GROMACS .gro file of C-alpha atoms in nm:
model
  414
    1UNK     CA    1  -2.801  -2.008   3.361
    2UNK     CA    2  -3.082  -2.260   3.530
    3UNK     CA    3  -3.180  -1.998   3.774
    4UNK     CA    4  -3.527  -1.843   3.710
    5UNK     CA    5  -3.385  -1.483   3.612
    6UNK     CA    6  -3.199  -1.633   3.336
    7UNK     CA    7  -3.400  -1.935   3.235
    8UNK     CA    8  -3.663  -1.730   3.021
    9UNK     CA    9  -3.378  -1.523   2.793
   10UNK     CA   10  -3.109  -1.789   2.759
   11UNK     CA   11  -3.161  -1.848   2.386
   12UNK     CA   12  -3.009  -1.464   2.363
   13UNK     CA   13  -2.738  -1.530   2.611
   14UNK     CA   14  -2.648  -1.857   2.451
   15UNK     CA   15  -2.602  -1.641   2.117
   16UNK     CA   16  -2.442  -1.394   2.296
   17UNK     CA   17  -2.211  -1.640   2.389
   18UNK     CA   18  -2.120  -1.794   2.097
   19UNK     CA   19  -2.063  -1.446   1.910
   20UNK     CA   20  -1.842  -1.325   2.154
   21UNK     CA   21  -1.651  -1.652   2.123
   22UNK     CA   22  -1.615  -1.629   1.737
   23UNK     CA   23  -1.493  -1.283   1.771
   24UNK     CA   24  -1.271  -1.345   2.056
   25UNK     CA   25  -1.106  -1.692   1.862
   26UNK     CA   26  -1.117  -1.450   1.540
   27UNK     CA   27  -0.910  -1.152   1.694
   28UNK     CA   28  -0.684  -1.368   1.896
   29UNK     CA   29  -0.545  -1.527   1.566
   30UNK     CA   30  -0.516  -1.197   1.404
   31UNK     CA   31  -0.294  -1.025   1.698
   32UNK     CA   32  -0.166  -1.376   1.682
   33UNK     CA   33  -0.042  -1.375   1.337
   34UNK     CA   34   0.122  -1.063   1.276
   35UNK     CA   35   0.211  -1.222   0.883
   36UNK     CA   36  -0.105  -1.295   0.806
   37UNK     CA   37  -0.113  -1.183   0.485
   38UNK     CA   38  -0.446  -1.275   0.279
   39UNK     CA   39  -0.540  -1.451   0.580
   40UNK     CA   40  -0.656  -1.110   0.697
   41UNK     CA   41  -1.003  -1.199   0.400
   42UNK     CA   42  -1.026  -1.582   0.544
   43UNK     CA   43  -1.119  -1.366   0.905
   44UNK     CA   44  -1.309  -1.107   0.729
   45UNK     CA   45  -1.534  -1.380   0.530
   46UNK     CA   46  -1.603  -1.585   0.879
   47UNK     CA   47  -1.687  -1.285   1.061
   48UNK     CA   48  -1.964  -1.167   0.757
   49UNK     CA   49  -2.107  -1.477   0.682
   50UNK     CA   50  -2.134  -1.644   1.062
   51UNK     CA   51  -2.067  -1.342   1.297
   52UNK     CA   52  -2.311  -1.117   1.069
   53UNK     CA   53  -2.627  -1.305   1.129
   54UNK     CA   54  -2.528  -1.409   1.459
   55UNK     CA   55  -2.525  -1.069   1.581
   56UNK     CA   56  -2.842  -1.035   1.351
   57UNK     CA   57  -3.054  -1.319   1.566
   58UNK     CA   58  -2.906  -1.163   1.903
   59UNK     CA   59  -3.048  -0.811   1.781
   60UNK     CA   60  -3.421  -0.998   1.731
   61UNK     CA   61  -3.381  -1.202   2.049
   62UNK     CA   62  -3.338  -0.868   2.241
   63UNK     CA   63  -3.596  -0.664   2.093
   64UNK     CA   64  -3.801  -0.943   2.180
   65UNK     CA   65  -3.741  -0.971   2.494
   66UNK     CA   66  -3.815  -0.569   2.538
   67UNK     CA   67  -4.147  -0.629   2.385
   68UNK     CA   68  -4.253  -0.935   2.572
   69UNK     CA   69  -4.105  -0.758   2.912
   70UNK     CA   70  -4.285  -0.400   2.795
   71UNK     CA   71  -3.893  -0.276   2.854
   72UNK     CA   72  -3.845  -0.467   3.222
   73UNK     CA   73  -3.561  -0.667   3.106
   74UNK     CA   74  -3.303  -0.676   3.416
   75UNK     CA   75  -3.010  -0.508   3.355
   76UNK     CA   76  -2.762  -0.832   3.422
   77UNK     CA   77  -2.974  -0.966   3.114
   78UNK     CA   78  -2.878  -0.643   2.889
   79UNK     CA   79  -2.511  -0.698   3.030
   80UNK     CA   80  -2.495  -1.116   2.961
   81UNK     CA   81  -2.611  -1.027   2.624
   82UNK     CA   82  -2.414  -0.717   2.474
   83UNK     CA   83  -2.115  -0.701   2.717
   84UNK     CA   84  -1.901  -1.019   2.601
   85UNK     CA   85  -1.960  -0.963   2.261
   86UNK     CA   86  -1.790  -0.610   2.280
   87UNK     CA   87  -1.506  -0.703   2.502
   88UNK     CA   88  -1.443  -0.950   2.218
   89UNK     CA   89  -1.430  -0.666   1.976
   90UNK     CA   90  -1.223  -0.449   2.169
   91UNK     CA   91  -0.924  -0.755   2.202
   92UNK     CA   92  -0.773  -0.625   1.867
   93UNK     CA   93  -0.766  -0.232   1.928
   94UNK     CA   94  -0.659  -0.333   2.288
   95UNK     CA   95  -0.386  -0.532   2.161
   96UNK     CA   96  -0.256  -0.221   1.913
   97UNK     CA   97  -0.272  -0.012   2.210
   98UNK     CA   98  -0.050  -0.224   2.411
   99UNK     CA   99   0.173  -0.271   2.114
  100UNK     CA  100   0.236   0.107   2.064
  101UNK     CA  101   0.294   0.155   2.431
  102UNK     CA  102   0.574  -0.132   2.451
  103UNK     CA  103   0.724   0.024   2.141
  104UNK     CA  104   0.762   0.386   2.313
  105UNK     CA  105   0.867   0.183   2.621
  106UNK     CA  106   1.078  -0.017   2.400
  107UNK     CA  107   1.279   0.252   2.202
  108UNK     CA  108   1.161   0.061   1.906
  109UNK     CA  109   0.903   0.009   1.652
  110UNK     CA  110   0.657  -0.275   1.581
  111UNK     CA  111   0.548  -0.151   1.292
  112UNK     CA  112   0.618  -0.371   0.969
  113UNK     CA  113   0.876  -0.265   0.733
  114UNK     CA  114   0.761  -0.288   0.322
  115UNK     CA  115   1.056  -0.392   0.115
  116UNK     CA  116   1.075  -0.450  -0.250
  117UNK     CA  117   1.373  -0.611  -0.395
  118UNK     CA  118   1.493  -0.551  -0.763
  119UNK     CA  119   1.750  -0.822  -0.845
  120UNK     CA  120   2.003  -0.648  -1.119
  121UNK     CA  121   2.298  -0.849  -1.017
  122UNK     CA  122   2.252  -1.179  -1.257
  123UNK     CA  123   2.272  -1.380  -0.991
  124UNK     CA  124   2.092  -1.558  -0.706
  125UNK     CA  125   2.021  -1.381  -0.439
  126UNK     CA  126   1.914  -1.492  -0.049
  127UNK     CA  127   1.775  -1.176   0.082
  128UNK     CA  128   1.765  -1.066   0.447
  129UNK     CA  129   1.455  -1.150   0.594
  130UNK     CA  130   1.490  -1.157   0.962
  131UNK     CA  131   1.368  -1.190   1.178
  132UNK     CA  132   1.072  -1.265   1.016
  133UNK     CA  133   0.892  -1.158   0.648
  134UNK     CA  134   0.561  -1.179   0.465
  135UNK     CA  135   0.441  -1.095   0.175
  136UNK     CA  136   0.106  -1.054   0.060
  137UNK     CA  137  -0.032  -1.400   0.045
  138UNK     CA  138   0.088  -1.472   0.439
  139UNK     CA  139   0.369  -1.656   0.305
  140UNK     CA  140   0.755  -1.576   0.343
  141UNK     CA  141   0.909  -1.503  -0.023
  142UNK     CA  142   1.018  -1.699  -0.283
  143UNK     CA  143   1.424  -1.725  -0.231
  144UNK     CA  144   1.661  -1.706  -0.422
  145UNK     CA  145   1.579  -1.421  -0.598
  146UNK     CA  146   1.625  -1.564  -0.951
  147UNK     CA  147   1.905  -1.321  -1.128
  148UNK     CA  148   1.793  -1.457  -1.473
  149UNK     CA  149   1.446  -1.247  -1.434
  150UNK     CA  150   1.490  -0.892  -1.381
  151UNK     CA  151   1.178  -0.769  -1.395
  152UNK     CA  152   0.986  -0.965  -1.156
  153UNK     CA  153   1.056  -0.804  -0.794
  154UNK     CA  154   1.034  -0.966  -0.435
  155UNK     CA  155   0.805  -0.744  -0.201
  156UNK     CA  156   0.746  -0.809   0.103
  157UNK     CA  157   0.667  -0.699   0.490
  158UNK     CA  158   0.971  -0.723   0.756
  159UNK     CA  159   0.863  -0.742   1.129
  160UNK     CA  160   1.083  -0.658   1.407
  161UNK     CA  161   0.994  -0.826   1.747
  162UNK     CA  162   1.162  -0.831   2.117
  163UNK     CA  163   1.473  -1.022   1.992
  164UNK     CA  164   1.553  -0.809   1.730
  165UNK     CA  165   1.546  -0.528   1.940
  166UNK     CA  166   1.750  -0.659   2.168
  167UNK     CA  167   2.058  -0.787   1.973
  168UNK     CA  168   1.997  -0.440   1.734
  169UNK     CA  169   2.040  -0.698   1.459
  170UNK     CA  170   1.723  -0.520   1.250
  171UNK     CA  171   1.822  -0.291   1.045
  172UNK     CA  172   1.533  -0.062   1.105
  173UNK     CA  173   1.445   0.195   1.376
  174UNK     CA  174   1.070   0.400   1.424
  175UNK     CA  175   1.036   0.258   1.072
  176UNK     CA  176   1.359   0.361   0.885
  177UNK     CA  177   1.716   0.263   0.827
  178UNK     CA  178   1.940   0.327   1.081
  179UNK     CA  179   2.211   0.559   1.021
  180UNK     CA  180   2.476   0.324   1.112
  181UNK     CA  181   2.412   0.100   0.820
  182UNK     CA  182   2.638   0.131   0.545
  183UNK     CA  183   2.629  -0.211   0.408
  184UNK     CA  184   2.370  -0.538   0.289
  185UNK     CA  185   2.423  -0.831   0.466
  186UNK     CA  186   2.287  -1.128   0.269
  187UNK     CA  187   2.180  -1.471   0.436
  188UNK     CA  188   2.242  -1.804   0.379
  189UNK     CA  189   2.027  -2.073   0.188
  190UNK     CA  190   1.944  -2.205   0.599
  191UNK     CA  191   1.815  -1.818   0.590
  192UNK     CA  192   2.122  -1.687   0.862
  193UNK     CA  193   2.293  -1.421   0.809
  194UNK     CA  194   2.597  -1.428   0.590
  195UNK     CA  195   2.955  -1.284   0.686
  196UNK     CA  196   2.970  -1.100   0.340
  197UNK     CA  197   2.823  -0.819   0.255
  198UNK     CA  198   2.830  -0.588  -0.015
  199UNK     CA  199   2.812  -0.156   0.073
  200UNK     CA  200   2.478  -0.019   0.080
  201UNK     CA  201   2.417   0.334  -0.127
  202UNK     CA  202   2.138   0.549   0.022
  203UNK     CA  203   1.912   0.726  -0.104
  204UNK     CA  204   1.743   1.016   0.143
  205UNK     CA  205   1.394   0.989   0.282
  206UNK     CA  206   1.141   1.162   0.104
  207UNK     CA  207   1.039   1.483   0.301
  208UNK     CA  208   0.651   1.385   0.407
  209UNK     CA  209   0.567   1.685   0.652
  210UNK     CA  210   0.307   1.800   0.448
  211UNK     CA  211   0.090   1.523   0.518
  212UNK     CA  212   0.130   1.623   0.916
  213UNK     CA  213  -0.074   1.942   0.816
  214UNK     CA  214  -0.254   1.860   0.495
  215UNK     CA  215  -0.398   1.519   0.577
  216UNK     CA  216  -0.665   1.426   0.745
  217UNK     CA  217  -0.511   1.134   0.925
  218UNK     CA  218  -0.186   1.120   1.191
  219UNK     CA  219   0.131   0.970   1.035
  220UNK     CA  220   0.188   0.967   0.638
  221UNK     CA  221   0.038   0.678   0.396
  222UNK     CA  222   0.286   0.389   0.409
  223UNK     CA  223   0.655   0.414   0.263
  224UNK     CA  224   0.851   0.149   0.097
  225UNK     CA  225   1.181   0.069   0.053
  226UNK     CA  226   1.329  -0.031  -0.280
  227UNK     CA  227   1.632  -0.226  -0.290
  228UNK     CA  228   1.837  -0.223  -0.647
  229UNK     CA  229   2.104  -0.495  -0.605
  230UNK     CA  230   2.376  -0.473  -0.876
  231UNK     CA  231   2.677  -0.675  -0.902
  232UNK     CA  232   2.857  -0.487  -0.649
  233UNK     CA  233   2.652  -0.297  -0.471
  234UNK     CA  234   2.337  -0.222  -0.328
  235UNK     CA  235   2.115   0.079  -0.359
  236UNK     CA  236   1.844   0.157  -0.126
  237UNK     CA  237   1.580   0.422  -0.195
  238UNK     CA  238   1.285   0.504   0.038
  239UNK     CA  239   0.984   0.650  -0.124
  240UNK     CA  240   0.554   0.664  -0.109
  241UNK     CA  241   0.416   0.306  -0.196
  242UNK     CA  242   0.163   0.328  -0.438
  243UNK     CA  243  -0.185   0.448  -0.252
  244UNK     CA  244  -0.462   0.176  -0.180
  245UNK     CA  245  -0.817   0.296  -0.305
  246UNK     CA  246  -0.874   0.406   0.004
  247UNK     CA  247  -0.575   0.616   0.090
  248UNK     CA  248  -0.641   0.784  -0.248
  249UNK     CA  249  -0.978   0.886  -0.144
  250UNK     CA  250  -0.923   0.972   0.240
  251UNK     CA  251  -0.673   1.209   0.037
  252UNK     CA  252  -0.897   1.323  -0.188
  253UNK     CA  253  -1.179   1.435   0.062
  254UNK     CA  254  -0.871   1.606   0.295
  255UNK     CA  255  -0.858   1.801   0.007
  256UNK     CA  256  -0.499   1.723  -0.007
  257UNK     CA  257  -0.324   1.892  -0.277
  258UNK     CA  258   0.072   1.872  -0.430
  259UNK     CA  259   0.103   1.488  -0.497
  260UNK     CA  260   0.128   1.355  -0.797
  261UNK     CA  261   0.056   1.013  -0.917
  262UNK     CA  262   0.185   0.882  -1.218
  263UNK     CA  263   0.152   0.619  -1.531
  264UNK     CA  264   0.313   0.485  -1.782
  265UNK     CA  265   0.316   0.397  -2.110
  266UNK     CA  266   0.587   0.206  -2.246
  267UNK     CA  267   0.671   0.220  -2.596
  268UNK     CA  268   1.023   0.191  -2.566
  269UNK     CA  269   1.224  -0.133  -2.686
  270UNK     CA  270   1.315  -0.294  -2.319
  271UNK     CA  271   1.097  -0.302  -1.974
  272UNK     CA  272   1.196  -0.050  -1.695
  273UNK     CA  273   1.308  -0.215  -1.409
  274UNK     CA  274   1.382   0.131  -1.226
  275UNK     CA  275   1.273   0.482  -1.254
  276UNK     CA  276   1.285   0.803  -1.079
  277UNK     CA  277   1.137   1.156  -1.159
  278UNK     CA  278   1.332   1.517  -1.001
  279UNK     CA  279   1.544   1.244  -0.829
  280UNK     CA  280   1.266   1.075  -0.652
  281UNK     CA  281   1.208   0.718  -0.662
  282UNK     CA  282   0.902   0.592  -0.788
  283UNK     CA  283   0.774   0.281  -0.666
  284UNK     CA  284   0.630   0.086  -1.033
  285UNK     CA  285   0.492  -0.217  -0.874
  286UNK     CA  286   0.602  -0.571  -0.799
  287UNK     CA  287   0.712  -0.567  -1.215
  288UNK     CA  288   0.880  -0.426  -1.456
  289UNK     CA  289   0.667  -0.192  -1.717
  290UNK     CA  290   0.655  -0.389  -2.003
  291UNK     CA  291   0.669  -0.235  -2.304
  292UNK     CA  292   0.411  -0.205  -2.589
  293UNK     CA  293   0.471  -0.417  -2.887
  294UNK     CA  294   0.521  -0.228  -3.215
  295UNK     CA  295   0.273  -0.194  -3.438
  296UNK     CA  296   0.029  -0.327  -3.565
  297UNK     CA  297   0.049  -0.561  -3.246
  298UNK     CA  298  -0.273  -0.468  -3.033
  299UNK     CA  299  -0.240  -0.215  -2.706
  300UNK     CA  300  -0.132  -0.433  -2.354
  301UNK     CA  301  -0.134  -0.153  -2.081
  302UNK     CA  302  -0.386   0.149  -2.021
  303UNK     CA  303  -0.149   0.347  -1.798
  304UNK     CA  304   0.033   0.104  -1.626
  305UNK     CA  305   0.111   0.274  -1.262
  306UNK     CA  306   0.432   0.375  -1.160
  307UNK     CA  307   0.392   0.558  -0.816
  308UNK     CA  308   0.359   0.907  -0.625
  309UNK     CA  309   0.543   1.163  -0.551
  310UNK     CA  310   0.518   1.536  -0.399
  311UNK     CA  311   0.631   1.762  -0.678
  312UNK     CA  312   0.586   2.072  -0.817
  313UNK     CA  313   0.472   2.044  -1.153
  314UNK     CA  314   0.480   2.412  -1.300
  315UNK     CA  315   0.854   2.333  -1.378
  316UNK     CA  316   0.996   2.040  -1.640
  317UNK     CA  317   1.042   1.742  -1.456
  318UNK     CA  318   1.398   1.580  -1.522
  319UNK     CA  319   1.315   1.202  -1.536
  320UNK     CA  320   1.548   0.907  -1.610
  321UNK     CA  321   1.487   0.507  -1.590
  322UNK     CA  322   1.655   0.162  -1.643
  323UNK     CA  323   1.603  -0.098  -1.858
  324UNK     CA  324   1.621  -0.510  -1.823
  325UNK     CA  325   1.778  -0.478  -2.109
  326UNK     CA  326   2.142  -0.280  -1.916
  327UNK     CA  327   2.041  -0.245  -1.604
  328UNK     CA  328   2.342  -0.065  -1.495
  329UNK     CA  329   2.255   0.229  -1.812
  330UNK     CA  330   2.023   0.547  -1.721
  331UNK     CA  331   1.806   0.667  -2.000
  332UNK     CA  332   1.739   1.029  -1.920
  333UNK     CA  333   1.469   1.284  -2.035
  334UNK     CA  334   1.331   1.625  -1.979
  335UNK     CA  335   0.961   1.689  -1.998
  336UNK     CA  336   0.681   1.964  -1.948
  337UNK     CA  337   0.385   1.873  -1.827
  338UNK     CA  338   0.124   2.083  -1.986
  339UNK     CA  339  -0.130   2.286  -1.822
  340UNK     CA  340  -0.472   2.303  -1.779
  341UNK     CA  341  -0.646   2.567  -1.981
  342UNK     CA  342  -0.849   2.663  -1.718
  343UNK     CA  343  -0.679   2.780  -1.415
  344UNK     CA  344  -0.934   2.715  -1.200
  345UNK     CA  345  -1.047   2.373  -1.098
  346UNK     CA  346  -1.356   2.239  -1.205
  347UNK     CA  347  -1.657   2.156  -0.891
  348UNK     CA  348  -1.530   1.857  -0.776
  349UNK     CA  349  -1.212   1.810  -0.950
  350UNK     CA  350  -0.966   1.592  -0.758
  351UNK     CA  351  -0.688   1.758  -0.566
  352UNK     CA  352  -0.470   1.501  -0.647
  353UNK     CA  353  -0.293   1.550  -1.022
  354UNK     CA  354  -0.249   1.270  -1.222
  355UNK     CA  355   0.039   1.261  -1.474
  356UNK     CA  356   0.054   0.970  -1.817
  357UNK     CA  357   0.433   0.969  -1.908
  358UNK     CA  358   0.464   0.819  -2.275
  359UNK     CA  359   0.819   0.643  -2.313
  360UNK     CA  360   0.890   0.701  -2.691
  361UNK     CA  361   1.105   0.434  -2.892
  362UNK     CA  362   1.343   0.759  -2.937
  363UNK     CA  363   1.428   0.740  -2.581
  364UNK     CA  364   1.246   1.086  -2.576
  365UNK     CA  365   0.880   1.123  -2.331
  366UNK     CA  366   0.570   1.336  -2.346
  367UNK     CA  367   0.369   1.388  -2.092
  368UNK     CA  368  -0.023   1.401  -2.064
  369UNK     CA  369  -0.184   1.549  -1.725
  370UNK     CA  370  -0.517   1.433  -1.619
  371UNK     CA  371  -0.764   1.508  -1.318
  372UNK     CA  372  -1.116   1.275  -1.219
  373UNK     CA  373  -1.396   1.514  -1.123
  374UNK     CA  374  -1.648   1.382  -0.907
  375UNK     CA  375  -2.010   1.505  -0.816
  376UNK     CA  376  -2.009   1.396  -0.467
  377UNK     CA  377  -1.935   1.024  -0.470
  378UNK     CA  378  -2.055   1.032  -0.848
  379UNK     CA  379  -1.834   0.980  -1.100
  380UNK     CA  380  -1.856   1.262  -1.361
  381UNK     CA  381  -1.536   1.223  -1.580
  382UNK     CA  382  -1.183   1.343  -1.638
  383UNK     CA  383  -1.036   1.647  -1.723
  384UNK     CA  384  -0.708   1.610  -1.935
  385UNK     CA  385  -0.462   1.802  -2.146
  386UNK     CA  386  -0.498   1.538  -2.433
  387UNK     CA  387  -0.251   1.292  -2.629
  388UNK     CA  388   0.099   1.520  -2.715
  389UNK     CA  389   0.167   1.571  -3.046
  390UNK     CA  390   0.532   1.386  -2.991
  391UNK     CA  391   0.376   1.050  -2.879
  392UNK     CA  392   0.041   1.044  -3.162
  393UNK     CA  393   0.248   0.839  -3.377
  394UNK     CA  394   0.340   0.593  -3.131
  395UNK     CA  395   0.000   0.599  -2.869
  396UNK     CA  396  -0.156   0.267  -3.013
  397UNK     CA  397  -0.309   0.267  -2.663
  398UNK     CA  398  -0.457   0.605  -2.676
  399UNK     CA  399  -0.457   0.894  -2.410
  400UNK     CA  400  -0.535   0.917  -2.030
  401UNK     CA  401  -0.914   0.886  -2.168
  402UNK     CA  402  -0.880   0.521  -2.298
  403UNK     CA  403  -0.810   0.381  -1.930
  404UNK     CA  404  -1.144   0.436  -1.808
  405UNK     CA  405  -1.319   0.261  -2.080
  406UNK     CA  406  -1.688   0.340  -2.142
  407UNK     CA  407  -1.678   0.625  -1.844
  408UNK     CA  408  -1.463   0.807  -2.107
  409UNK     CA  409  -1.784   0.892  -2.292
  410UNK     CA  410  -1.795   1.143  -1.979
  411UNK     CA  411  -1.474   1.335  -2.011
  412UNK     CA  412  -1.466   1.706  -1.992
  413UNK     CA  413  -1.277   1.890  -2.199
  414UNK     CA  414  -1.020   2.137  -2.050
   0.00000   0.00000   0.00000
């Protein structure tokens, strides 16, 4: 750095310097911290607010430089200033890259396993969480899993690592149960294993080719697996986690057609702790959907979500749920879901169908389908089939329309 070469650009190599250390100490505790949780935002925020104009001031030092130099800057300059930074970038991708090629190597998956626990039983619960979990704030969960309060669930993120695979102790292989297990093993308040166990009932897999084909990325979006633990039993069902924002839209512009997502209104007498349409599970959140006061109590849900699924939806769909109420009693129902009017879709009309299934105190549902239509990236409105007749006298939160508040001035008739 004191010799002449260097001398008259070290304010940009100094900065240089400094980003690539902030990026370097940034990725190394990400790859670090595989739990991280909503750490993930505390890295994000750093590398905005201090790695953002960093790289801003190196930008200005270099152009600089080119001007005052008329473009002569030596190329061990250009290197010292741009090289460390992007090596520091390239630790986390690096690091994934490694990762999948241990886990071919391996025979096993590092990929983290979502879990969400629904505790039915009435009693405590100390659920498996080796050999490692997270949920979403970076902590492990709350155990005991309180038996009093059905309706809120435990979700969280499993993570295999080296040990795991090498005592075969995890459950899970390339991301899904292994066929050999046939029971729940529950730990210990010290969080080891326990000797009992209780038999585990198993659901199948959902069948997610169509997203090898259809999709615009590899794999399929994330799966999650929903544990119902009665009093002697345990049922395990494997299904599509509700889509992120963004998985919804990377759908959306694949043009990726046959999935359904679904709400929920409530306006039965109990929350629904579990609830399934065709005989696919759908996964309603970390609650139960709690249901809508009578009248003329004011409306507490717009279409409270409750999953996806790949269905066909020309045929009635056979759907049945439980209650907190008797959690061991399915409450069945068969419902149409109307059609649009207009066969074909309108310019910009999502791909993916939306469905609003209205619980009725009767135990009977109605169904209300619904599609956004877009102009570009510019919201335009919603096409829908309209409140059914069956659930008018019971809708004190209105249709699909009334969940998108003052946009619903927009909606297009079907």
């Amino acid at each position: 750095m004191n010799d002449s070469p260097y001398r008259t650009y070290r304010v940009g190599i100094g900065v240089s310097l400094v980003l690539a250390a902030l990026l370097a100490t940034l990725s190394l505790i990400a790859v670090a911290t595989p739990n991280l949780g909503w750490g993930v935002v505390a890295l994000a925020t750093i590398a905005l607010w201090v790695g953002l104009p960093l790289l801003l001031v190196l930008v200005l030092a270099w152009l600089r430089y080119m001007v005052r130099q008329r473009g002569r800057v030596p190329g061990r300059v250009h290197a010292l200033m741009f090289v460390p930074t992007v090596a520091a970038m390239l630790i986390i991708p690096l690091w994934q890259s490694l990762q999948h090629t241990w886990s071919t190597v391996a025979g096993g998956s590092r990929d983290p396993i979502a879990e969400r626990h629904i505790n039915l039983s009435g009693q405590p619960l100390w659920l498996d969480t080796a050999p490692y979990a997270s949920t979403g704030s970076g902590t492990g969960p709350d155990l005991p899993m309180q038996g009093d309060t059905p309706g809120h669930f435990v979700a969280f993120h499993r993570y295999p690592n080296a040990q795991s695979d090498a005592d075969r102790a995890f459950p899970y292989e390339e991301g899904r149960l292994k066929r050999s297990v046939d029971h729940y093993r529950y730990a210990t308040p010290s969080g080891d294993r326990a000797v009992t166990d209780v038999p585990l009932v198993r659901q199948p897999y959902p069948d997610t080719t169509r997203f090898n084909t259809g999709w615009g990325r590899t794999g399929t979006p994330e799966l999650v697996h929903l544990y119902y633990h009665y009093s002697d039993h345990v049922e395990v069902a494997p299904t599509l986690a509700r889509l992120s924002g963004s998985t919804a839209d990377d759908l959306q512009r694949s043009r990726f057609e046959g999935l359904v997502l679904f709400t929920i209104h409530n306006y039965g007498s109990a929350p629904i702790v579990r609830m399934e349409a065709n005989g696919i599970a759908l996964d309603i959140g970390d609650r139960a959907i709690e249901n809508i006061p009578a009248a003329p109590a004011d409306c507490t849900a717009y279409g409270y979500p409750a999953g996806v699924a790949l269905l066909p939806l020309d045929l009635p769909l056979q759907v049945r749920w439980q209650t907190v109420d008797a959690p061991t009693q399915w409450h069945s129902a068969r419902v149409q879901v109307p059609a649009f009017r207009q066969a074909q879709p309108l310019p910009g009309q999502s791909t993916l169908q939306r469905v609003l299934l209205y619980v009725l105190p009767d135990g009977m549902l109605a169904a209300e389908r619904y599609a956004e239509v877009f102009d570009g990236d510019t919201w335009r409105g919603i096409k829908a089939t309209g409140l059914p007749a069956s659930a008018a006298a019971f809708a004190r939160c209105g249709s699909a329309r009334a969940g998108y508040g003052d946009d619903a001035d927009a909606v297009l008739s079907d």
